[in-house]
Short mmCIF file of C-alpha atoms in Angstrom, two decimals:
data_model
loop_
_atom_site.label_atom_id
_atom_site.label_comp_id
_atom_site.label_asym_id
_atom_site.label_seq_id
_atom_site.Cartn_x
_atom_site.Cartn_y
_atom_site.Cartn_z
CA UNK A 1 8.47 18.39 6.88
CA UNK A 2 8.61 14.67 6.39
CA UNK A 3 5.76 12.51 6.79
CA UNK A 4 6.83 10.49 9.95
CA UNK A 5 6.84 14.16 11.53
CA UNK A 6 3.51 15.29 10.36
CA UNK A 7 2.06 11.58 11.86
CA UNK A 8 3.91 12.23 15.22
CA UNK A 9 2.20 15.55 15.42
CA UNK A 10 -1.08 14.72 14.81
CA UNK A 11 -0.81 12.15 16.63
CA UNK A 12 0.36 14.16 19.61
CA UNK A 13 -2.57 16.92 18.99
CA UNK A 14 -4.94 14.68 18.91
CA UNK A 15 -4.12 12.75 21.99
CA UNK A 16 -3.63 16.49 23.62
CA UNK A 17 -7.02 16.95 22.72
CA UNK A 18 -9.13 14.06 23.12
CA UNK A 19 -7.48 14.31 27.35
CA UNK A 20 -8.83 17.37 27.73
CA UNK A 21 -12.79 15.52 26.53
CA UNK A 22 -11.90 11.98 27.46
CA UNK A 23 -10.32 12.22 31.26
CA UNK A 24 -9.02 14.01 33.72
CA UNK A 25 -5.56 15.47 34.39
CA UNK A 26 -4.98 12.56 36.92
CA UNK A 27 -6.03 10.27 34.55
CA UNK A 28 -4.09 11.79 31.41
CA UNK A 29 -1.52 9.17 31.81
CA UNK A 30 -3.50 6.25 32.38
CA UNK A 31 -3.82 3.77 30.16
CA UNK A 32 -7.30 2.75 29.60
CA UNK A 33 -7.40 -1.35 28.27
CA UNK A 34 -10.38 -2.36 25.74
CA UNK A 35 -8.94 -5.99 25.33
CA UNK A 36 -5.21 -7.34 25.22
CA UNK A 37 -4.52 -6.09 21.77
CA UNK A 38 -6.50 -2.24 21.99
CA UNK A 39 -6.63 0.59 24.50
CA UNK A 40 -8.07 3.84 24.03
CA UNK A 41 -6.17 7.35 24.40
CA UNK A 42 -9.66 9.48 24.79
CA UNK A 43 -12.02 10.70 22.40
CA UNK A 44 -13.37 13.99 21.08
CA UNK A 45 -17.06 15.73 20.60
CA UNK A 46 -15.54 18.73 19.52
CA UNK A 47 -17.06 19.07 15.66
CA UNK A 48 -20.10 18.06 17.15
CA UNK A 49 -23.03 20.03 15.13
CA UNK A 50 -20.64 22.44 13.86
CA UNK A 51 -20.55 24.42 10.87
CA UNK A 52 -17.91 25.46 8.48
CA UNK A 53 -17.81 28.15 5.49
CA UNK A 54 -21.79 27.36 5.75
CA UNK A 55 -21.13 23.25 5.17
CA UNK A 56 -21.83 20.85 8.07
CA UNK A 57 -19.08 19.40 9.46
CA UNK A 58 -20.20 15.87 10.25
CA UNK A 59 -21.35 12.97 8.17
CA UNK A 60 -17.74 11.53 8.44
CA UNK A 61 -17.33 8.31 6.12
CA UNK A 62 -13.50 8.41 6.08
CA UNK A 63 -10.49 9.24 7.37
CA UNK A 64 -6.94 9.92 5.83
CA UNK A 65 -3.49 11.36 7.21
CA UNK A 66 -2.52 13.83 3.93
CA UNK A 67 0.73 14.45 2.46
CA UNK A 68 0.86 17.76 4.20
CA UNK A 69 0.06 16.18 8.11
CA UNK A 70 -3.71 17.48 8.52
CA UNK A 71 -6.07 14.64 8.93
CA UNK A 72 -8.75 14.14 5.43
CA UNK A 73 -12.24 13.58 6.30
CA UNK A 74 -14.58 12.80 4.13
CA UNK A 75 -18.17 13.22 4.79
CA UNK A 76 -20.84 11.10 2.83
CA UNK A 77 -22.51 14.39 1.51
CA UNK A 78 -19.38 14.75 -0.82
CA UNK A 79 -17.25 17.17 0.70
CA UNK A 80 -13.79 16.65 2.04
CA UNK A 81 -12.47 18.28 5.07
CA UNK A 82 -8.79 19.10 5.55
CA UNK A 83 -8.43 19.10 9.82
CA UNK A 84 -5.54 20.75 11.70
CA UNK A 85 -3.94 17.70 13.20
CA UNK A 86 -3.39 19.51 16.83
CA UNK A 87 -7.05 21.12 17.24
CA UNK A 88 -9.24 18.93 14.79
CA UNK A 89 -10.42 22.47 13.36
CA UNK A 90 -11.82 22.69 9.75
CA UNK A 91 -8.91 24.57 7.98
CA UNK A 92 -10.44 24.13 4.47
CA UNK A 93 -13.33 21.88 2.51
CA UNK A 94 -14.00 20.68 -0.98
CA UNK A 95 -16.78 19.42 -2.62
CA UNK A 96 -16.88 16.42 -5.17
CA UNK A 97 -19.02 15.82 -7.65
CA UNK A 98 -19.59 13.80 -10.50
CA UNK A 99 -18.81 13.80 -14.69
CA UNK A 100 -22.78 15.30 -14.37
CA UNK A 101 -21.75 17.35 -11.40
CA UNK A 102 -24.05 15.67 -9.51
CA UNK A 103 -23.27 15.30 -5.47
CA UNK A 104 -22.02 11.46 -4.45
CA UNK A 105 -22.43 9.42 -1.55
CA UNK A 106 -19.05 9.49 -1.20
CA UNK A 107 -18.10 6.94 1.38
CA UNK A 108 -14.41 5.59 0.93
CA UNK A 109 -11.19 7.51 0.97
CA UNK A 110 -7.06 6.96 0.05
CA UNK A 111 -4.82 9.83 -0.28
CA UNK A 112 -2.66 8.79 -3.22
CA UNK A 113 0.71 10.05 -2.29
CA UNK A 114 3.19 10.54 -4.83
CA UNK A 115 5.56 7.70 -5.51
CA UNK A 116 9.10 8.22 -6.80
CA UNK A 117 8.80 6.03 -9.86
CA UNK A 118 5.80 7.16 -11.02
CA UNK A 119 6.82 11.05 -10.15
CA UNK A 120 9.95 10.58 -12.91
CA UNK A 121 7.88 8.91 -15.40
CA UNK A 122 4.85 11.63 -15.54
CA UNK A 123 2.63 9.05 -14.14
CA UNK A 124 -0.35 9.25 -11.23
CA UNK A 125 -0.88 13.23 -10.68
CA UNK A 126 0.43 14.32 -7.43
CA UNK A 127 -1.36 14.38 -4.13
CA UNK A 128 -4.54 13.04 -5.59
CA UNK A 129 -7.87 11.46 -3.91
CA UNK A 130 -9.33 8.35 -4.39
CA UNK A 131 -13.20 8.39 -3.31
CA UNK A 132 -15.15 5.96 -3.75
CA UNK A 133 -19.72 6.42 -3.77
CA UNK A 134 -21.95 3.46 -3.26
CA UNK A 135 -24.74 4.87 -5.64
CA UNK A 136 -23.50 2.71 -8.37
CA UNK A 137 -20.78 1.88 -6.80
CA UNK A 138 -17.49 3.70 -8.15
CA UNK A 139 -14.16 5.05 -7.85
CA UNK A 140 -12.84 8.49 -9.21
CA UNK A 141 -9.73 10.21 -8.91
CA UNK A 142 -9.63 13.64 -7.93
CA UNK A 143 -7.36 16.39 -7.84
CA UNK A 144 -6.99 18.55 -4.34
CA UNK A 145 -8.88 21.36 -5.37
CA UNK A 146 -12.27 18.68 -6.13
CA UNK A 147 -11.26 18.52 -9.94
CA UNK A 148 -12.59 15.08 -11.43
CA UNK A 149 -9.23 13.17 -13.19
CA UNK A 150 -9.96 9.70 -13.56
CA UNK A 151 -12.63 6.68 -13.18
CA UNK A 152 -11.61 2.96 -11.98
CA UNK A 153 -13.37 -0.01 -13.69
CA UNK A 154 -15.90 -1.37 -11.66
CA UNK A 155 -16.82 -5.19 -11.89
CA UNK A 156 -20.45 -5.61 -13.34
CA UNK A 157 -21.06 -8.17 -10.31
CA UNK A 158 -20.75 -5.71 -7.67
CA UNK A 159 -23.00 -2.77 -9.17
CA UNK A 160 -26.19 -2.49 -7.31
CA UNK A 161 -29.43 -4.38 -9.07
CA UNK A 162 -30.27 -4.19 -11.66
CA UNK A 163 -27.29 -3.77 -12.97
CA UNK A 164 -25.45 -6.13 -10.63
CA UNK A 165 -26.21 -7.64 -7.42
CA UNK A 166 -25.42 -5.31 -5.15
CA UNK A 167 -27.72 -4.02 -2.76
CA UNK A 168 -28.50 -0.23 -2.48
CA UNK A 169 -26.32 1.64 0.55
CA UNK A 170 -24.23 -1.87 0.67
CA UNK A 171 -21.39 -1.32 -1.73
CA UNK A 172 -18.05 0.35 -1.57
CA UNK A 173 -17.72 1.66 2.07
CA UNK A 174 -14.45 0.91 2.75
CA UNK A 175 -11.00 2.02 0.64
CA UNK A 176 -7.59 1.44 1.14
CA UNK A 177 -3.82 1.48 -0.56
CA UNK A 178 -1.91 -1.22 0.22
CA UNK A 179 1.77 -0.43 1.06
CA UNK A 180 3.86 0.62 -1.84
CA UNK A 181 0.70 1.87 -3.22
CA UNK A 182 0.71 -0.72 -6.35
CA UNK A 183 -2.53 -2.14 -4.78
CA UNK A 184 -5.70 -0.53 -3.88
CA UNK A 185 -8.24 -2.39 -1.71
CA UNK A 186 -12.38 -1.51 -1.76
CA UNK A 187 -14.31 -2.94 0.72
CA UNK A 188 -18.16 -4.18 0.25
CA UNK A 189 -20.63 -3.16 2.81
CA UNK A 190 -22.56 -6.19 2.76
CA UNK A 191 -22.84 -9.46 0.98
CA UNK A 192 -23.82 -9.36 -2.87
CA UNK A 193 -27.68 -11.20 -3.94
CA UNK A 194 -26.85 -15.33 -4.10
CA UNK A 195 -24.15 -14.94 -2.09
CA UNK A 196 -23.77 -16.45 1.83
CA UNK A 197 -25.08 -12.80 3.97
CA UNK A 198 -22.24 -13.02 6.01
CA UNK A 199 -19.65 -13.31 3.02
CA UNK A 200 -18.48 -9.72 1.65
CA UNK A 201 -16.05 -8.94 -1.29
CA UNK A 202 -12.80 -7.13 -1.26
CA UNK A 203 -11.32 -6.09 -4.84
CA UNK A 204 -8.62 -4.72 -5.62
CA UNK A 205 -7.18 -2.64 -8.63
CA UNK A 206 -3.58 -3.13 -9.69
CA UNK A 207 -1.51 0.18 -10.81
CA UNK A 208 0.00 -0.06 -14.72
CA UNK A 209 3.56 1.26 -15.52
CA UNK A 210 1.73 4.83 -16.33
CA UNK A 211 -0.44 5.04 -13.13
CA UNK A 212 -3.73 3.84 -13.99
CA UNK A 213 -5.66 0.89 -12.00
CA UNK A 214 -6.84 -1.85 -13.43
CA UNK A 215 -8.87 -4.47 -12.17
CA UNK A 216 -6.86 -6.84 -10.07
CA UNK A 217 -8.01 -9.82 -7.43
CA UNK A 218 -11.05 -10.04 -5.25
CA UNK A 219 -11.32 -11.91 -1.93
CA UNK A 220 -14.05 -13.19 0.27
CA UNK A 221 -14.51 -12.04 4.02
CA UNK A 222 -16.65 -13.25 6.03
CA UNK A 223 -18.38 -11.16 8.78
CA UNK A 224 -19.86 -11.55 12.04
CA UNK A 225 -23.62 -11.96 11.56
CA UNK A 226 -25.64 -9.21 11.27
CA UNK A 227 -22.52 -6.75 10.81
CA UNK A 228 -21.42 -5.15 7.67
CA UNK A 229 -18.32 -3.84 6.68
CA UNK A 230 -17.86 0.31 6.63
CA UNK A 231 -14.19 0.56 6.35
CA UNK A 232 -10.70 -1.04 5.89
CA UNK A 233 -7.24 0.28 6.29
CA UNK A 234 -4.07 -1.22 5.33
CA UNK A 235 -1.32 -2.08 7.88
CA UNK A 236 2.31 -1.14 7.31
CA UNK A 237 3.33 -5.12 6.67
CA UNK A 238 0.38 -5.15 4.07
CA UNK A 239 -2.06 -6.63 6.63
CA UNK A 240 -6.29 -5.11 7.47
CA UNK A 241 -8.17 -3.52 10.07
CA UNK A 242 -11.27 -4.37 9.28
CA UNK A 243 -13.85 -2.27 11.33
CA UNK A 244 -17.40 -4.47 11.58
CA UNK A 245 -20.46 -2.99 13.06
CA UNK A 246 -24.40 -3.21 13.02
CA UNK A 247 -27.04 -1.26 14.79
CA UNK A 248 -30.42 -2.92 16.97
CA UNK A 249 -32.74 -0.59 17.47
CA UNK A 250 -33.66 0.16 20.88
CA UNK A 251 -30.15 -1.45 22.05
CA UNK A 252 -27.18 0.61 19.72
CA UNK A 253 -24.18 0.31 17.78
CA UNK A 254 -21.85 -3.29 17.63
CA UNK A 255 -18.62 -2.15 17.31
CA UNK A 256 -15.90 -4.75 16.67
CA UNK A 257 -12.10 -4.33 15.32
CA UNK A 258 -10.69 -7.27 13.48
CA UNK A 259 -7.03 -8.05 12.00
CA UNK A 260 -7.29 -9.64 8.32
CA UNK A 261 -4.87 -11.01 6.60
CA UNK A 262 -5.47 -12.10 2.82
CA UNK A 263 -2.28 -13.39 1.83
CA UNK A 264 -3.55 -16.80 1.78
CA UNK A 265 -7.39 -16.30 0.30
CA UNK A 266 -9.00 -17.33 -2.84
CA UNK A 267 -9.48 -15.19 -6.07
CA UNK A 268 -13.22 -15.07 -5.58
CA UNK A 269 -13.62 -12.76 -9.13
CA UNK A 270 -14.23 -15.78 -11.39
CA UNK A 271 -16.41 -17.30 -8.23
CA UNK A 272 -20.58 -16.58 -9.18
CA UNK A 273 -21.75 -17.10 -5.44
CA UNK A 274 -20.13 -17.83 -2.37
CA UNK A 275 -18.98 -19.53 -0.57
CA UNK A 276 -17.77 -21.63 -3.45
CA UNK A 277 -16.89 -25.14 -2.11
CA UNK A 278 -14.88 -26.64 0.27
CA UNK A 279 -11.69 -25.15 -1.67
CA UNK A 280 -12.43 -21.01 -1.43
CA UNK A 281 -10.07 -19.98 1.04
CA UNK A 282 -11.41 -17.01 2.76
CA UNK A 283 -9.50 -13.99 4.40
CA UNK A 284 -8.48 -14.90 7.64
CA UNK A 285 -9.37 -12.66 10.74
CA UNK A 286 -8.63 -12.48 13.87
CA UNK A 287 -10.55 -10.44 16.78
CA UNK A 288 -8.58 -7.31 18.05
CA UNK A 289 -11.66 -5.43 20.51
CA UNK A 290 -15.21 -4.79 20.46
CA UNK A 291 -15.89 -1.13 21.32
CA UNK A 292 -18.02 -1.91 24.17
CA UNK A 293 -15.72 -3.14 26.27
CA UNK A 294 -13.83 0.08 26.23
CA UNK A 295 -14.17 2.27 28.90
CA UNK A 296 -16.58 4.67 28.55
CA UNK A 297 -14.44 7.44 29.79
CA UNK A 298 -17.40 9.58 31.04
CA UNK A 299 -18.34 9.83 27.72
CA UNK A 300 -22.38 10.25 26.82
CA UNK A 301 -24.63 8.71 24.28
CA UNK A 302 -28.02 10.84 23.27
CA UNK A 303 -29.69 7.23 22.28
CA UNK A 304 -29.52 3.78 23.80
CA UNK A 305 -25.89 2.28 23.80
CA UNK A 306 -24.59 -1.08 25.13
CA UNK A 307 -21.27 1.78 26.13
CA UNK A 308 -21.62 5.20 25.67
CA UNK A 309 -18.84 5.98 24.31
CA UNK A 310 -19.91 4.16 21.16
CA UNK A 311 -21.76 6.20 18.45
CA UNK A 312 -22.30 4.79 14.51
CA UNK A 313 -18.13 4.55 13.97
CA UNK A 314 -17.61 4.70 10.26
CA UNK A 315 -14.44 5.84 9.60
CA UNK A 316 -10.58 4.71 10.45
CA UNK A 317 -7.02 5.76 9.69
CA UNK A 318 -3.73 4.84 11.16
CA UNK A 319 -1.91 8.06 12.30
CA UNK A 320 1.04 6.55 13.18
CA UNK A 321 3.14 2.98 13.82
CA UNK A 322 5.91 1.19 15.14
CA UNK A 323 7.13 -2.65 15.89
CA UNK A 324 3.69 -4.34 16.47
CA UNK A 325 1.91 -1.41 17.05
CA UNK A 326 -0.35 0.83 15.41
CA UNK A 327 -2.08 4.45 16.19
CA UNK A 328 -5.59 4.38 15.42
CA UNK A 329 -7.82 7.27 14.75
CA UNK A 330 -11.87 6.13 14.74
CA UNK A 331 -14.76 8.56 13.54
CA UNK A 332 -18.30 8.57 14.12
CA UNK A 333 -21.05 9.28 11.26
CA UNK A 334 -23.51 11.15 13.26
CA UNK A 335 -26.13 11.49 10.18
CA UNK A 336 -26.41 14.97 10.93
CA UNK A 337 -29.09 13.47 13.78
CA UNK A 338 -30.12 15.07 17.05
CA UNK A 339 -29.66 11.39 18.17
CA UNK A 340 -26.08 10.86 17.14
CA UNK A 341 -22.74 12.24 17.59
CA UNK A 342 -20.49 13.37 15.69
CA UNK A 343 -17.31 11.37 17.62
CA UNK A 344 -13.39 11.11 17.14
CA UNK A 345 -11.43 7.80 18.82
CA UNK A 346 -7.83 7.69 19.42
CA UNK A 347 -7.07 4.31 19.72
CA UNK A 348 -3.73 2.07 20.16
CA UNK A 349 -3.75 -1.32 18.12
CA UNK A 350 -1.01 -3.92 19.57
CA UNK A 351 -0.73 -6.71 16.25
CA UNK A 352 1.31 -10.01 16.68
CA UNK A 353 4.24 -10.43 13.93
CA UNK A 354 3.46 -11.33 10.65
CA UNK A 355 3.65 -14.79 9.73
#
């Protein structure tokens, strides 16, 4: 079945199912507005502090549509999850490990898809997973069945201190392939020691003629204050969503959606701190929602919210597209905490053209 019919399908099953949690049957149809650019379809709590083959089902850190329609999740306690894309059911889960066989915090997520060329030249392996872990941080390839293939080099800059200055749980959240799938995309968490707290690195790996990544260009973002970075996604014109958020105790989660566009930054990799001068071009951004202003669509929190619909969102994936407009699927990390919730968002993303 081709891929544009597996999207449309999960797309449709989830929508079908997040109605049934979200709103009413008089409501189905209604289209609920979070700002100009984002409205949301409903949400589900239906993997809520559930079990599967004796593994939790929670901790979600990413998101992917796979080659075969069901919906990737990742949790952070280094399993994957393979989802029917009607029901959001577990239909299967592997764990990861590392080249000790050692569990990761495995936070980042890109189904590598195969690509012609590289099918007809015995490049990439087919159907693989790219997951990244903050722990050091670092990127591994791995085969569908968990099988470790492959490690990407990580710049010494961005390992966590001492041997780097990164901070611990601040690294590689966020993981994305850029269309064509040349280009892959991690995301840091927060803003490396020396470096302005707000600024955050993106780098990228370029793909070689046989399939491996190399090291390729890193960019500057800059965040809201007090927000980090958990995940990224690539658009279909090559274009972010950048998800931001934060947490206050005793008042919730800051949720906030941004469009990025990088085209036009600075290669920050030979840049020691940031911001650099007057002449580092950072990636521009430009606000698409924040989650509270959603509607909460009789949805409840089990700690203080500012909405309570919003839980600690972590993970994204677009699910679908067409001219200016993207499906949007949102999960919650729940922490596998009496407090939290383990939460699915289906969300629709209007973007302006592409300049």
């Amino acid at each position: 079945m081709p891929l544009r019919t597996h999207l449309a399908l999960l797309t449709a099953g989830l929508a079908a199912a997040t109605c049934l949690t979200a709103v009413g049957p008089a409501q189905a149809h209604t289209r609920h507005t979070c700002s100009p650019a984002v409205s949301i379809d409903g949400y589900s709590d239906a993997l809520d502090k559930t079990t599967f083959e004796n593994t939790y089902v929670g901790n979600f850190s990413a998101l992917a549509v796979d080659g075969d329609g069901s919906l990737a999740a990742l949790s952070d306690r280094s399993s994957l999850f393979r989802l029917d894309a009607r029901t959001l059911k577990p239909r299967s889960v592997v764990p990861f490990t590392d080249e000790k066989g050692t569990a990761l915090d495995s936070e980042g997520l890109a189904v590598d898809l195969p690509h012609s060329r590289l099918r007809s030249s015995g490049g990439t392996p087919i159907g693989t997973y790219l997951v990244s872990s903050e722990t050091e941080p670092s990127i591994r390839r791995y085969s569908r069945t968990g099988r470790l293939l492959d490690r990407l080099p990580v710049p010494d800059a961005l390992r966590v201190s001492p041997a780097g200055r990164a901070r611990p749980n601040g690294t590689f959240e966020g993981l994305t392939l850029l269309p064509g799938g040349r280009t892959l995309l991690a995301s840091m968490e927060y803003a490396l020691s020396g470096d302005d707290s707000t600024i955050v690195r993106f780098q990228t790996w370029r793909r070689s003629p046989h399939g491996h990544f190399t090291l390729g260009a890193q960019y500057a973002y800059r965040t809201d204050p007090g927000l980090g970075v958990p995940e990224v996604q690539a658009t279909p014109d090559g274009r972010l969503l950048v998800l931001e958020r934060g947490f206050t105790p005793g008042v919730g989660n800051t949720v906030r959606l941004y469009l990025a566009d990088p085209r036009k930054a600075t290669d920050t990799s030979a840049v020691e701190t940031l911001p650099a001068g007057p002449g580092t071009r950072l990636v521009g951004k430009t606000l698409l929602t924040d989650l509270a202003t959603c509607p909460s669509l009789g949805a409840t929190a089990k700690q203080p919210q500012p909405n309570p619909l919003l839980d600690n969102i972590e993970a994204m994936t677009i699910t679908g597209h067409a001219k200016n407009s993207l499906k949007v699927l949102l999960a919650s990390d729940d922490n596998e905490n009496k407090t939290q919730t383990t939460r699915f968002y289906a969300l629709r993303v209007r973007t302006t053209p592409r300049g």
